[in-house]
Short mmCIF file of C-alpha atoms in Angstrom, two decimals:
data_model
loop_
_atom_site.label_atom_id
_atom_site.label_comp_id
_atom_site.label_asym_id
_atom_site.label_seq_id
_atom_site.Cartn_x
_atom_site.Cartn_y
_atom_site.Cartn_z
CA UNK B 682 -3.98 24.10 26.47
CA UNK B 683 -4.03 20.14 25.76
CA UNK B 684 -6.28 17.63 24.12
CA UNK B 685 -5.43 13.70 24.05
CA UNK B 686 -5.92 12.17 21.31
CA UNK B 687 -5.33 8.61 20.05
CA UNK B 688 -4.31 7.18 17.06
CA UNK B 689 -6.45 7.21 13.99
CA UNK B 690 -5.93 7.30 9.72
CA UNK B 691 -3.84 4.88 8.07
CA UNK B 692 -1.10 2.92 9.04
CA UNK B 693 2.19 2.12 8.10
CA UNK B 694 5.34 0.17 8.87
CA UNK B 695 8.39 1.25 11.07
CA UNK B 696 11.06 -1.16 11.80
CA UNK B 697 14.39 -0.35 13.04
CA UNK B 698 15.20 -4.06 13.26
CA UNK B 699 14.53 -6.99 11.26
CA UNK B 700 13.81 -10.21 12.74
CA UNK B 701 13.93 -13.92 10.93
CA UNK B 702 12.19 -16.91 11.70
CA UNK B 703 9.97 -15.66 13.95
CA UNK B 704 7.78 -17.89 16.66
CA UNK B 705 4.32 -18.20 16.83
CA UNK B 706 4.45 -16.15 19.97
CA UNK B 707 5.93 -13.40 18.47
CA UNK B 708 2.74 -11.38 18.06
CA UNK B 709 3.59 -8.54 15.89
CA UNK B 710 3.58 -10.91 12.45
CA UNK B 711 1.52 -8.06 10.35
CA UNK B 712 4.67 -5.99 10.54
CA UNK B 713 8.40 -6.07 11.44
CA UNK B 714 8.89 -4.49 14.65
CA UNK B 715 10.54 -1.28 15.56
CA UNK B 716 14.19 -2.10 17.32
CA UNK B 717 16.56 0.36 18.52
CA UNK B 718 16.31 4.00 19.38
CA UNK B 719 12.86 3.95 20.92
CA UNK B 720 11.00 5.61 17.79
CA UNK B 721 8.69 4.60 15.27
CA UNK B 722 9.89 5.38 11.70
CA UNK B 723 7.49 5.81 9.14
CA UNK B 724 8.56 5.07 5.65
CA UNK B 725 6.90 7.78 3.73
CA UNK B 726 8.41 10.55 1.67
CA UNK B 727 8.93 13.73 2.60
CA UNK B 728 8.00 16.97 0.79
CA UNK B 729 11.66 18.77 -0.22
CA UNK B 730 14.77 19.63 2.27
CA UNK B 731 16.79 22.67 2.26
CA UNK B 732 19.28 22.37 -0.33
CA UNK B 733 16.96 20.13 -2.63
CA UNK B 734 20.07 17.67 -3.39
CA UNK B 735 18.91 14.92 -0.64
CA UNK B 736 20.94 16.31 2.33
CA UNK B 737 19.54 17.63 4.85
CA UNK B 738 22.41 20.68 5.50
CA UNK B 739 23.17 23.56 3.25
CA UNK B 740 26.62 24.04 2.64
CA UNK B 741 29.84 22.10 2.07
CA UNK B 742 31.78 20.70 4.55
CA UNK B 743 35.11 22.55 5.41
CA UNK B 744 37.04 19.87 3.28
CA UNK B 745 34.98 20.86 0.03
CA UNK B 746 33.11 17.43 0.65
CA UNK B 747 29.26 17.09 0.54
CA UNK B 748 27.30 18.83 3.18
CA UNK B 749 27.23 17.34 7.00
CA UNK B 750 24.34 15.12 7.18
CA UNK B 751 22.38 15.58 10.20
CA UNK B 752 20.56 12.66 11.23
CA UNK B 753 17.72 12.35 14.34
CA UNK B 754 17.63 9.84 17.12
CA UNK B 755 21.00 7.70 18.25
CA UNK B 756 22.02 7.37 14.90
CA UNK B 757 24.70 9.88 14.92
CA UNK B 758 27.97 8.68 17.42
CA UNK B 759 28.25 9.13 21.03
CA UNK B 760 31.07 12.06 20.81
CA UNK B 761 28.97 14.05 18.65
CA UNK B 762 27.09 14.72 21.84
CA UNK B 763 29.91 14.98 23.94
CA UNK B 764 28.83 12.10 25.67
CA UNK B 765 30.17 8.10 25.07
CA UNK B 766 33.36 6.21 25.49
CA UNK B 767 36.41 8.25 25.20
CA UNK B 768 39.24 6.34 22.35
CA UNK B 769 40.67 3.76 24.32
CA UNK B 770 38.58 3.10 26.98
CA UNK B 771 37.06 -0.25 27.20
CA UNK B 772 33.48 -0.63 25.62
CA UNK B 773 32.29 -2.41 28.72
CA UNK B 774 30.54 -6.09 28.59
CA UNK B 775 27.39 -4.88 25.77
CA UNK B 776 27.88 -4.23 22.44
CA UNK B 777 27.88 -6.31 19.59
CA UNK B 778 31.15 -8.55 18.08
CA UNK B 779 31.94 -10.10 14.61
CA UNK B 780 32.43 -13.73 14.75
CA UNK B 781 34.54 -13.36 11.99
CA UNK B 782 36.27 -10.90 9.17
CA UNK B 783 33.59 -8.44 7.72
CA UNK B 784 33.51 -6.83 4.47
CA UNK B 785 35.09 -3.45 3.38
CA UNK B 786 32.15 -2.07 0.56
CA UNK B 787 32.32 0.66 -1.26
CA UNK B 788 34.32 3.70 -0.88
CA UNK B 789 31.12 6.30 -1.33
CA UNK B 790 27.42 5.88 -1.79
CA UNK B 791 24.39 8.38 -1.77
CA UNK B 792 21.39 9.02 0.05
CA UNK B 793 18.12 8.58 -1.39
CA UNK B 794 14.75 10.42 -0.65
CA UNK B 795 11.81 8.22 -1.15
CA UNK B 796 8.40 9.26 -2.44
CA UNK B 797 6.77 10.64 -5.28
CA UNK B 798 3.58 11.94 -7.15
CA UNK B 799 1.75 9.00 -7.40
CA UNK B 800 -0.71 8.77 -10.48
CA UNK B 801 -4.48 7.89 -10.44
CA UNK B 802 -3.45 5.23 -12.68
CA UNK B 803 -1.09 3.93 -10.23
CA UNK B 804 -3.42 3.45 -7.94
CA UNK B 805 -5.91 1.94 -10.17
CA UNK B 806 -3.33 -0.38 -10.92
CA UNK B 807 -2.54 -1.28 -7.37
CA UNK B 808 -6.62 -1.44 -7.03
CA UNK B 809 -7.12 -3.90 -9.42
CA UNK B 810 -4.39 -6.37 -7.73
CA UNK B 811 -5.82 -5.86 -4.61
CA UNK B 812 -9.39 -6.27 -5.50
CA UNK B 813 -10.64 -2.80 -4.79
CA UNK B 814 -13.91 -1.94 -6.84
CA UNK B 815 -15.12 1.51 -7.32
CA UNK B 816 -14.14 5.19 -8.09
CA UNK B 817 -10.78 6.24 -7.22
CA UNK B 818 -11.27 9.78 -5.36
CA UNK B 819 -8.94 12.38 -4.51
CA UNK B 820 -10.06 13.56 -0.88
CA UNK B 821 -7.76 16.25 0.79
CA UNK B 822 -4.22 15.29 -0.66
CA UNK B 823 -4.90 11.11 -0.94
CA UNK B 824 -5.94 8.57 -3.65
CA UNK B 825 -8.91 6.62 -1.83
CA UNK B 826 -10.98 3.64 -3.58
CA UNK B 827 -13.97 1.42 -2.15
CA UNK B 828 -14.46 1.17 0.90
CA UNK B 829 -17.88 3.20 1.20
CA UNK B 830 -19.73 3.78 4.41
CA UNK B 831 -17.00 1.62 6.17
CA UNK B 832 -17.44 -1.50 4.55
CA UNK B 833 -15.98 -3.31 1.76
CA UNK B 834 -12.28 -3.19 0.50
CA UNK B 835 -10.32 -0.10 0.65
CA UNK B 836 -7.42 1.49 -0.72
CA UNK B 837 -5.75 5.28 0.13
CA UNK B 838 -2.39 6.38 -1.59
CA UNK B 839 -0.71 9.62 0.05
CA UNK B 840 -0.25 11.91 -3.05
CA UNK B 841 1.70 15.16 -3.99
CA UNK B 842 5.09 15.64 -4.44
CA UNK B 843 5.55 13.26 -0.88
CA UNK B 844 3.43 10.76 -1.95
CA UNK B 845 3.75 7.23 -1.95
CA UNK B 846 2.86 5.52 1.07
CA UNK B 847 -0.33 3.49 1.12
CA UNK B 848 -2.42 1.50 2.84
CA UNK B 849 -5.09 -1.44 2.53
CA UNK B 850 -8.01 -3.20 4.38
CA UNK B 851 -10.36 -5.99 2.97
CA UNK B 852 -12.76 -4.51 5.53
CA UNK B 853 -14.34 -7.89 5.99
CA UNK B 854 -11.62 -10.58 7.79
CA UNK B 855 -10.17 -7.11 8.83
CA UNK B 856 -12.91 -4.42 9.61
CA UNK B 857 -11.96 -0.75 8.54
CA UNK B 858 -11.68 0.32 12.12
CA UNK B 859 -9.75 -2.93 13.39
CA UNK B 860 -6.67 -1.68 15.70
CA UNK B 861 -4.79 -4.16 16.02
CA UNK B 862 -5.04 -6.50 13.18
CA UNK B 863 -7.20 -9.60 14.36
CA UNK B 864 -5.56 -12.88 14.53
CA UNK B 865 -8.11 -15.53 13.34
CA UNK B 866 -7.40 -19.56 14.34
CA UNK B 867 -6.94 -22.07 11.21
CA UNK B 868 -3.55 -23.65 9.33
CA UNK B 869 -1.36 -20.93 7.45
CA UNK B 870 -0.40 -21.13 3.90
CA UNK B 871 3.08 -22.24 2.88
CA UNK B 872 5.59 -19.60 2.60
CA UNK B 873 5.68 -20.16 -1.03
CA UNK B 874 1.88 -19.58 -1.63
CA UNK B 875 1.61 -16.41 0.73
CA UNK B 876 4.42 -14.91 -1.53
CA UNK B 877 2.43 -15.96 -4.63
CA UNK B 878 -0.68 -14.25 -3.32
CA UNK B 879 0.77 -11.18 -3.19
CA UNK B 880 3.04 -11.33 -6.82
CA UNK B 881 0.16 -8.97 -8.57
CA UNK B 882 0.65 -5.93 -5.60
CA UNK B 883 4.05 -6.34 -6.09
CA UNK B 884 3.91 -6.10 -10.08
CA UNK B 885 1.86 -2.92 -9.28
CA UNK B 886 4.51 -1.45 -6.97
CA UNK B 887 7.63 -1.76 -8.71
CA UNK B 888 8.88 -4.53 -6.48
CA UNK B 889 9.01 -7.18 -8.88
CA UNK B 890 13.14 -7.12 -7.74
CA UNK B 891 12.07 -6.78 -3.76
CA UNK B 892 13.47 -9.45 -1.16
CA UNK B 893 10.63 -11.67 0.15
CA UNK B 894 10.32 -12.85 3.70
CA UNK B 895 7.08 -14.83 4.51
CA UNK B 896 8.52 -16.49 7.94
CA UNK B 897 6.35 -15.02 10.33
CA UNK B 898 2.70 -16.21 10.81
CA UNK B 899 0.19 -16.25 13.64
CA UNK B 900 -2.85 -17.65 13.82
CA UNK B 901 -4.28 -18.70 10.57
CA UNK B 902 -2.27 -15.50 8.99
CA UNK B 903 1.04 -15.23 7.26
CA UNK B 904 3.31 -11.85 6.61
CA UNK B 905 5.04 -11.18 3.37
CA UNK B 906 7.29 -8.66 3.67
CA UNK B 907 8.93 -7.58 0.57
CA UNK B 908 12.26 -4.66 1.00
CA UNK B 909 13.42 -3.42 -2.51
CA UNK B 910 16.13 -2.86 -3.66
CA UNK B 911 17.36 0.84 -4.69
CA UNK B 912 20.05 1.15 -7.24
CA UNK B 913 20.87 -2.66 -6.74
CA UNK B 914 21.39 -2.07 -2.67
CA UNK B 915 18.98 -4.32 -0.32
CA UNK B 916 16.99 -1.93 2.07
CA UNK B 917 16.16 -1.94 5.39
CA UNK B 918 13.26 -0.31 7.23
CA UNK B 919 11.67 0.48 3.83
CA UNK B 920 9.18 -2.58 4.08
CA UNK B 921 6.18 -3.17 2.16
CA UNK B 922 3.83 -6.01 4.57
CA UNK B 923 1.15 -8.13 3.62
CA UNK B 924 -1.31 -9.92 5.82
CA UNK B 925 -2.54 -12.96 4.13
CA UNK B 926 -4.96 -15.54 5.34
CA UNK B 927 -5.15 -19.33 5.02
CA UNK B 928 -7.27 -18.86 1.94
CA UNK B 929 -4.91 -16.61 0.15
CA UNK B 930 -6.62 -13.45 0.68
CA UNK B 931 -4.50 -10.10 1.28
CA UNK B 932 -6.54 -8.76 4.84
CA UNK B 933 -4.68 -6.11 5.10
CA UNK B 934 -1.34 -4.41 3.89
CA UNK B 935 0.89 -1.39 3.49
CA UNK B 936 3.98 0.01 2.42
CA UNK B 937 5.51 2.46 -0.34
CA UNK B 938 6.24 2.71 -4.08
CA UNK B 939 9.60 2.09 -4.94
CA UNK B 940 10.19 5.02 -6.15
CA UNK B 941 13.32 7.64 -4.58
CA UNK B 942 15.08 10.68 -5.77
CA UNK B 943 18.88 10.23 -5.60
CA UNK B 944 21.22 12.81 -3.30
CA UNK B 945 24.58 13.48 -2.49
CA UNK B 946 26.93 10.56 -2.34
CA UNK B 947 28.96 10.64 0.75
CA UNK B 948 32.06 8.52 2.13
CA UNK B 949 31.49 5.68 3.56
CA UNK B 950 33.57 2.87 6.11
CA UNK B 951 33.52 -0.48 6.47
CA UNK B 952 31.33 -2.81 8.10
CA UNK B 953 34.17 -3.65 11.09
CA UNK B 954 34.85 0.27 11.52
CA UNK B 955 31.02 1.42 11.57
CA UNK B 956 30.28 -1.37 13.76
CA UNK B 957 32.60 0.47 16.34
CA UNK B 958 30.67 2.89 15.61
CA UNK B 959 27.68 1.46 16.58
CA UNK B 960 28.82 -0.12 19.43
CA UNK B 961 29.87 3.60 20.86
CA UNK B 962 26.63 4.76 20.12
CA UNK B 963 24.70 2.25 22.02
CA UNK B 964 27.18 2.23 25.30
CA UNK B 965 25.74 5.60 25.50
CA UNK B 966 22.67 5.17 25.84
CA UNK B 967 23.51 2.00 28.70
CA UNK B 968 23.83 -0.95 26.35
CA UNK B 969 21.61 -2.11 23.19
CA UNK B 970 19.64 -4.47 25.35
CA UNK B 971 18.57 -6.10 21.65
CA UNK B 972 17.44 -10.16 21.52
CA UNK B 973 20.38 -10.77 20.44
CA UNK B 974 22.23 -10.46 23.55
CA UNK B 975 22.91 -12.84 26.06
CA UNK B 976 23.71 -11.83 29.56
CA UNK B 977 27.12 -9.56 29.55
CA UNK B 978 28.75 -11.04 26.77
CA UNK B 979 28.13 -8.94 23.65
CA UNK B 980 25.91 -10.14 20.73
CA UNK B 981 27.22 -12.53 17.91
CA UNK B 982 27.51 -10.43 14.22
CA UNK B 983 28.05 -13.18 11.72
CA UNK B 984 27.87 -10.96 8.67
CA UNK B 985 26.98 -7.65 7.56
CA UNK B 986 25.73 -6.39 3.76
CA UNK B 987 26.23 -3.07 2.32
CA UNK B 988 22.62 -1.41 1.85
CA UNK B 989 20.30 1.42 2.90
CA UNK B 990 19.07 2.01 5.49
CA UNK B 991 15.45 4.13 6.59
CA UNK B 992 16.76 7.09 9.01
CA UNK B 993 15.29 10.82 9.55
CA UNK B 994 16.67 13.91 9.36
CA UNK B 995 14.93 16.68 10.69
CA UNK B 996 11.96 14.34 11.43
CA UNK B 997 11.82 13.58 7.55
CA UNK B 998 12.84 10.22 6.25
CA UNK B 999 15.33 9.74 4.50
CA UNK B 1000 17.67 6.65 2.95
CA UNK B 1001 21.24 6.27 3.77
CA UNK B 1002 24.01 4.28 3.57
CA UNK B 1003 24.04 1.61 6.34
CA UNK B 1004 25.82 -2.04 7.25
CA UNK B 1005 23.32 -4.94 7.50
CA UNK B 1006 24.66 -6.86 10.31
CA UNK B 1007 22.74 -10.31 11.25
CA UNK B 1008 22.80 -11.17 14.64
CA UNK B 1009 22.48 -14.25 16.24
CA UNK B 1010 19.81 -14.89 18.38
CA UNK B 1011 19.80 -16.75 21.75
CA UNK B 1012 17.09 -18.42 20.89
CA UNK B 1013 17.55 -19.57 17.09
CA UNK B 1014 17.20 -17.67 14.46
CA UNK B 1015 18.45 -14.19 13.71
CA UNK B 1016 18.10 -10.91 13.75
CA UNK B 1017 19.10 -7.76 11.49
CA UNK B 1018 20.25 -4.28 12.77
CA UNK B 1019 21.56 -1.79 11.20
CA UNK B 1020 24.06 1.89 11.42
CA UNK B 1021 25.21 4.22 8.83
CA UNK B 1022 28.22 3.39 7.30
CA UNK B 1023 28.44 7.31 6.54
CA UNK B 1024 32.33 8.60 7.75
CA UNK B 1025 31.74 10.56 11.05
CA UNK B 1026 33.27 13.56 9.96
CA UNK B 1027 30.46 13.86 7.78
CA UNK B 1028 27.77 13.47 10.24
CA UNK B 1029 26.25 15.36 12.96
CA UNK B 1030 22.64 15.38 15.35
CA UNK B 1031 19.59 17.01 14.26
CA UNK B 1032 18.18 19.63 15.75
CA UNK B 1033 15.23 17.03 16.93
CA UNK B 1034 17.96 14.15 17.96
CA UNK B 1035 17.65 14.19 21.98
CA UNK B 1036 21.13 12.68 22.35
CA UNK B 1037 20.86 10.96 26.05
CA UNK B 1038 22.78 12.20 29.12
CA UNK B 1039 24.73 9.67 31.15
CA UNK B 1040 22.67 5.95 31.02
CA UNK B 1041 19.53 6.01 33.63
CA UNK B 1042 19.41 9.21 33.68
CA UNK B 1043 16.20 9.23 32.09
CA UNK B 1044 16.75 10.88 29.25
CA UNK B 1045 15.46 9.57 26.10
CA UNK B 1046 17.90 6.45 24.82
CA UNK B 1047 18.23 5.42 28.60
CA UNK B 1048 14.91 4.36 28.63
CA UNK B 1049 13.31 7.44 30.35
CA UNK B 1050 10.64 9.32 29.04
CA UNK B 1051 9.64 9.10 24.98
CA UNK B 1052 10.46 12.09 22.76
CA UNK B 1053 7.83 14.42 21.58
CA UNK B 1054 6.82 13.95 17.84
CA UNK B 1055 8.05 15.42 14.93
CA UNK B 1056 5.11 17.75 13.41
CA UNK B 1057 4.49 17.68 9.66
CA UNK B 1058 2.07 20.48 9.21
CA UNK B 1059 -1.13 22.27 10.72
CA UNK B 1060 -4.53 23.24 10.32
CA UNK B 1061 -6.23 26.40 12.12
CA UNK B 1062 -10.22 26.15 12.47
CA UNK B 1063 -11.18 28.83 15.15
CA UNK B 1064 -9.39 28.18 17.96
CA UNK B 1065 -8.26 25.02 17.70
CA UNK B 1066 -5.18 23.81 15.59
CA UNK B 1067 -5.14 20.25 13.73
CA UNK B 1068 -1.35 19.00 14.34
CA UNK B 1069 -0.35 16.31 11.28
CA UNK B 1070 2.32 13.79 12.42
CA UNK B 1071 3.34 10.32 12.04
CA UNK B 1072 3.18 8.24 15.35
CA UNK B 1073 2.56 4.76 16.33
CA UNK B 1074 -0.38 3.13 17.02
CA UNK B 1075 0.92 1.67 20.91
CA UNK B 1076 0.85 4.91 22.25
CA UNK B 1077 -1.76 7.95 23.00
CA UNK B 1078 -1.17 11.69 22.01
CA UNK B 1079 -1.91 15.22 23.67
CA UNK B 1080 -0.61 18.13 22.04
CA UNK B 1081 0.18 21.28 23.76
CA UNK B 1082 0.86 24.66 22.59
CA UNK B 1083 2.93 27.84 24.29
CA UNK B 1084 1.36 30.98 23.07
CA UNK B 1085 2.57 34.40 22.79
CA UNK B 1086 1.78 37.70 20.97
CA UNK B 1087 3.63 36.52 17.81
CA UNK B 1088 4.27 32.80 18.09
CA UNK B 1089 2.58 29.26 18.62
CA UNK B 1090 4.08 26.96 19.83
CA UNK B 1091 3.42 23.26 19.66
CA UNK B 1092 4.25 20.04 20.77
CA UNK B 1093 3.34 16.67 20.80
CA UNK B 1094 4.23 14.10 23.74
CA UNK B 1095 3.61 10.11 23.68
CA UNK B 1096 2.47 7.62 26.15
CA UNK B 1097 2.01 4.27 26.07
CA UNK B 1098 -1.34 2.23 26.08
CA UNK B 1099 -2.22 0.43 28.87
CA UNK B 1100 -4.19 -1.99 27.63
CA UNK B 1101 -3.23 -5.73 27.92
CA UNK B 1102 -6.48 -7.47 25.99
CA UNK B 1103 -4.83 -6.53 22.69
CA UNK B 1104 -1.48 -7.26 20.97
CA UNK B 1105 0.06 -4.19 20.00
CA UNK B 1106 1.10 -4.14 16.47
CA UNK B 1107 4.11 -1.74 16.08
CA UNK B 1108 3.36 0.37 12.78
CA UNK B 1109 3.91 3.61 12.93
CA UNK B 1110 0.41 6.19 11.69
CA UNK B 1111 -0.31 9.44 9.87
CA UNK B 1112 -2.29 10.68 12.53
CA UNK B 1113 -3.84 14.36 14.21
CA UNK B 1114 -3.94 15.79 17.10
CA UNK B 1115 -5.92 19.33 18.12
CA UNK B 1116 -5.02 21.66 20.71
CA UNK B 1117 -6.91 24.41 21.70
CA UNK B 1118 -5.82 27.76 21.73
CA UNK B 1119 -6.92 30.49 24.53
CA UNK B 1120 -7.31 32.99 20.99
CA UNK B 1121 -7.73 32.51 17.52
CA UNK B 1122 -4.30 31.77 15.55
CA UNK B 1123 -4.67 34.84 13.55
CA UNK B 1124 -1.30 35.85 12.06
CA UNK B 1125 0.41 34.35 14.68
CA UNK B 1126 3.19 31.84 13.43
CA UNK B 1127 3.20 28.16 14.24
CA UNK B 1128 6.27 26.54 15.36
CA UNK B 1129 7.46 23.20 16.37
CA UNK B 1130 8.78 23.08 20.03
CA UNK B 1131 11.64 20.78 19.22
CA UNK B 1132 13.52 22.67 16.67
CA UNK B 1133 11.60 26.16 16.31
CA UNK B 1134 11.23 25.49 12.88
CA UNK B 1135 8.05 26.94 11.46
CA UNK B 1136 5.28 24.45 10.68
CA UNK B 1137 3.41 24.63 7.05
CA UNK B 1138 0.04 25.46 7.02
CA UNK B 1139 -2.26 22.80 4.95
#
């Protein structure tokens, strides 16, 4: 059985890809927009892994190292698939190339879970910056303030153990059920007073130390987006955004405590040796096909910084070590993409990775058809089953579930809107989706299709 279902609940932010000095044509100001890989990457926490140290494997690697870290998506290298450029063979005319020496970094850094159990005074904290009047209510695992009957301000904080992601509409220049984010005409402020507007949500956050960007503006809007910093290291994909309007006002906003649990520290390469790396990975998959190239000839990398970058494991975010390379841009400007600087012997795919098959084949990474989401957890009511998951808001959703004496299972698949009067703002959601079952659940277990790992029940 199947139901569609389309995005709802609260957003948040999901780049892969960073880009600076951004056009007025380049419609998705409210938030940096996804790059690479095809997937929207939500920067919440996640609730525990299976060795509790911030890996994702149990067990030590044969060497007596830390555990292999397997990581989702194209993020891993080509020949852990089998697939790629053998050593020696030319990389072909895509790819990216350094301009110039890059930097060595560190020998070893860790990974980092983000999230926490955020506080009712937190959020009253982050309330009061942000204007929010009103009781602060804990409804089925979130923080919520204002925002009654749909109108006015409002404020939800995810909460438990995973907590930490949040979200925030003024419900006025931005209604409550505004998808996407209206762009209203008018004269933006300066960079300079955007990024003072939104100094008191910062305070409240933690990211008093963050990195500011405030280039991007459409309309009579401007987006601040501030990336902290974690154990001194810049981040990237870990975004909080901020919408604000030509009168200073925050419309709307999102993004994550800075708060992470440290994990194992693995060995890491250099920036010139992981881009070859990434390079292998992407001539894959047919090419990166990023802005930042031109034609055949591969992109400009003018630099690269050490830092962390937002990745999943399993379907659960997670923060690992990663080069920051900036690319130039045809166009002006430049853009940021990143790959884990994590040695490869110390990597491998997830069981929810979908490594591609030979480019144009149409599996996913040669721009065929989208993966299926990762599930978070499930609800039974009767027959029907409530499937939690993180998607973005540019697509549609129908879940669909295999049933059998013992087992459930589910799965949900993405397709895109079709709907060209709106911009399409690429964030990614927590959202549901219900199937329908031909019997109630009963004891029956429920699994997700893409890894057969059983799914909790909340």
């Amino acid at each position: 059985m199947s139901t569609d279902q389309s995005p709802e609940t609260e957003g948040r932010p999901a780049p892969r890809s960073r880009r600076r000095q951004l056009t007025v044509g380049a419609v998705a100001a409210a938030v940096l927009v996804a790059g690479g890989g095809g997937a929207y990457w939500a920067s919440t926490a996640f609730s525990g892994d299976t060795n509790g140290s911030g890996s994702t494997d149990a067990g030590r690697s044969p060497d007596g190292g830390p555990p292999r870290l397997a990581l989702d998506g194209t993020a891993t290298s080509a020949r852990d698939s089998g697939e790629g450029v053998a050593p020696g063979e030319p990389m072909g005319p895509r790819g990216y190339r350094a301009e110039g020496e890059l930097p060595d970094g560190p020998k070893a850094a860790a990974v980092y879970k983000p999230g926490h159990d955020v506080s009712r005074a937190q959020v009253a904290k982050l309330a009061e910056a942000l204007h929010v009047k009103g009781t602060i209510k804990d409804q089925e695992g979130r923080w919520q303030a204002g925002g009654g009957q749909g109108k006015g301000p409002r404020l939800t904080a995810e909460r438990g153990a995973a907590g930490g992601a949040w979200t925030y509409q003024n419900g006025q220049t931005v209604p409550l059920d505004a998808d996407p984010d209206p762009a209203p005409g008018g004269k933006p402020l300066s960079e300079k007073k955007a990024e003072d507007a939104v100094r008191p949500a910062l305070r409240a956050l933690g990211l008093e130390d963050a990195t500011l960007d405030a280039g991007s503006s459409v309309g009579g809007t401007r987006t601040v987006t501030a990336s902290p910093r974690v154990d001194h290291l810049p981040t990237h994909g870990w975004d909080s955004t901020f919408v604000v309007d030509d009168k200073g006002t925050i419309t709307r906003a999102q993004g994550s405590w800075n708060k992470t649990d440290k994990g194992e520290v693995y060995p890491v390469q250099s920036a010139t040796a992981t881009l070859d790396e990434m390079n292998k990975a992407n001539q894959s998959r047919g090419g990166h096909g990023d802005e930042g190239e031109r034609g055949n000839e591969p992109a400009k990398v003018g630099d690269a910084v050490f830092g962390l970058s937002l990745e999943r494991s399993h379907g659960r975010p997670l923060l690992v070590p990663a080069w920051i390379y900036k690319v130039e841009r045809p166009g002006g400007g430049d853009l940021e993409v990143t790959h884990p600087a994590v040695q490869q012997k110390y990597l491998k795919p997830s069981k929810t990775s979908g490594h591609p098959s030979k480019p144009g084949s149409g599996d996913v990474g040669a721009g065929g058809k989208q993966p299926s989401q990762a599930i978070e957890s499930y609800k039974a009511e009767g027959r029907t089953l409530k499937l939690t998951f993180w998607g973005g808001v540019c697509d549609t959703y129908k879940a669909t579930a295999d049933e059998s004496g013992s087992t459930v299972k589910v799965k949900i698949d993405a397709k895109p809107k079709k709907d060209g009067k709106n911009v399409c703002i690429k964030i990614a959601k927590k959202q549901t989706a219900e199937v329908e079952l031909d019997k109630k659940l009963g004891d029956r277990k429920v699994v997700d299709a893409r890894d057969g790992e059983k799914l909790p029940r909340k």
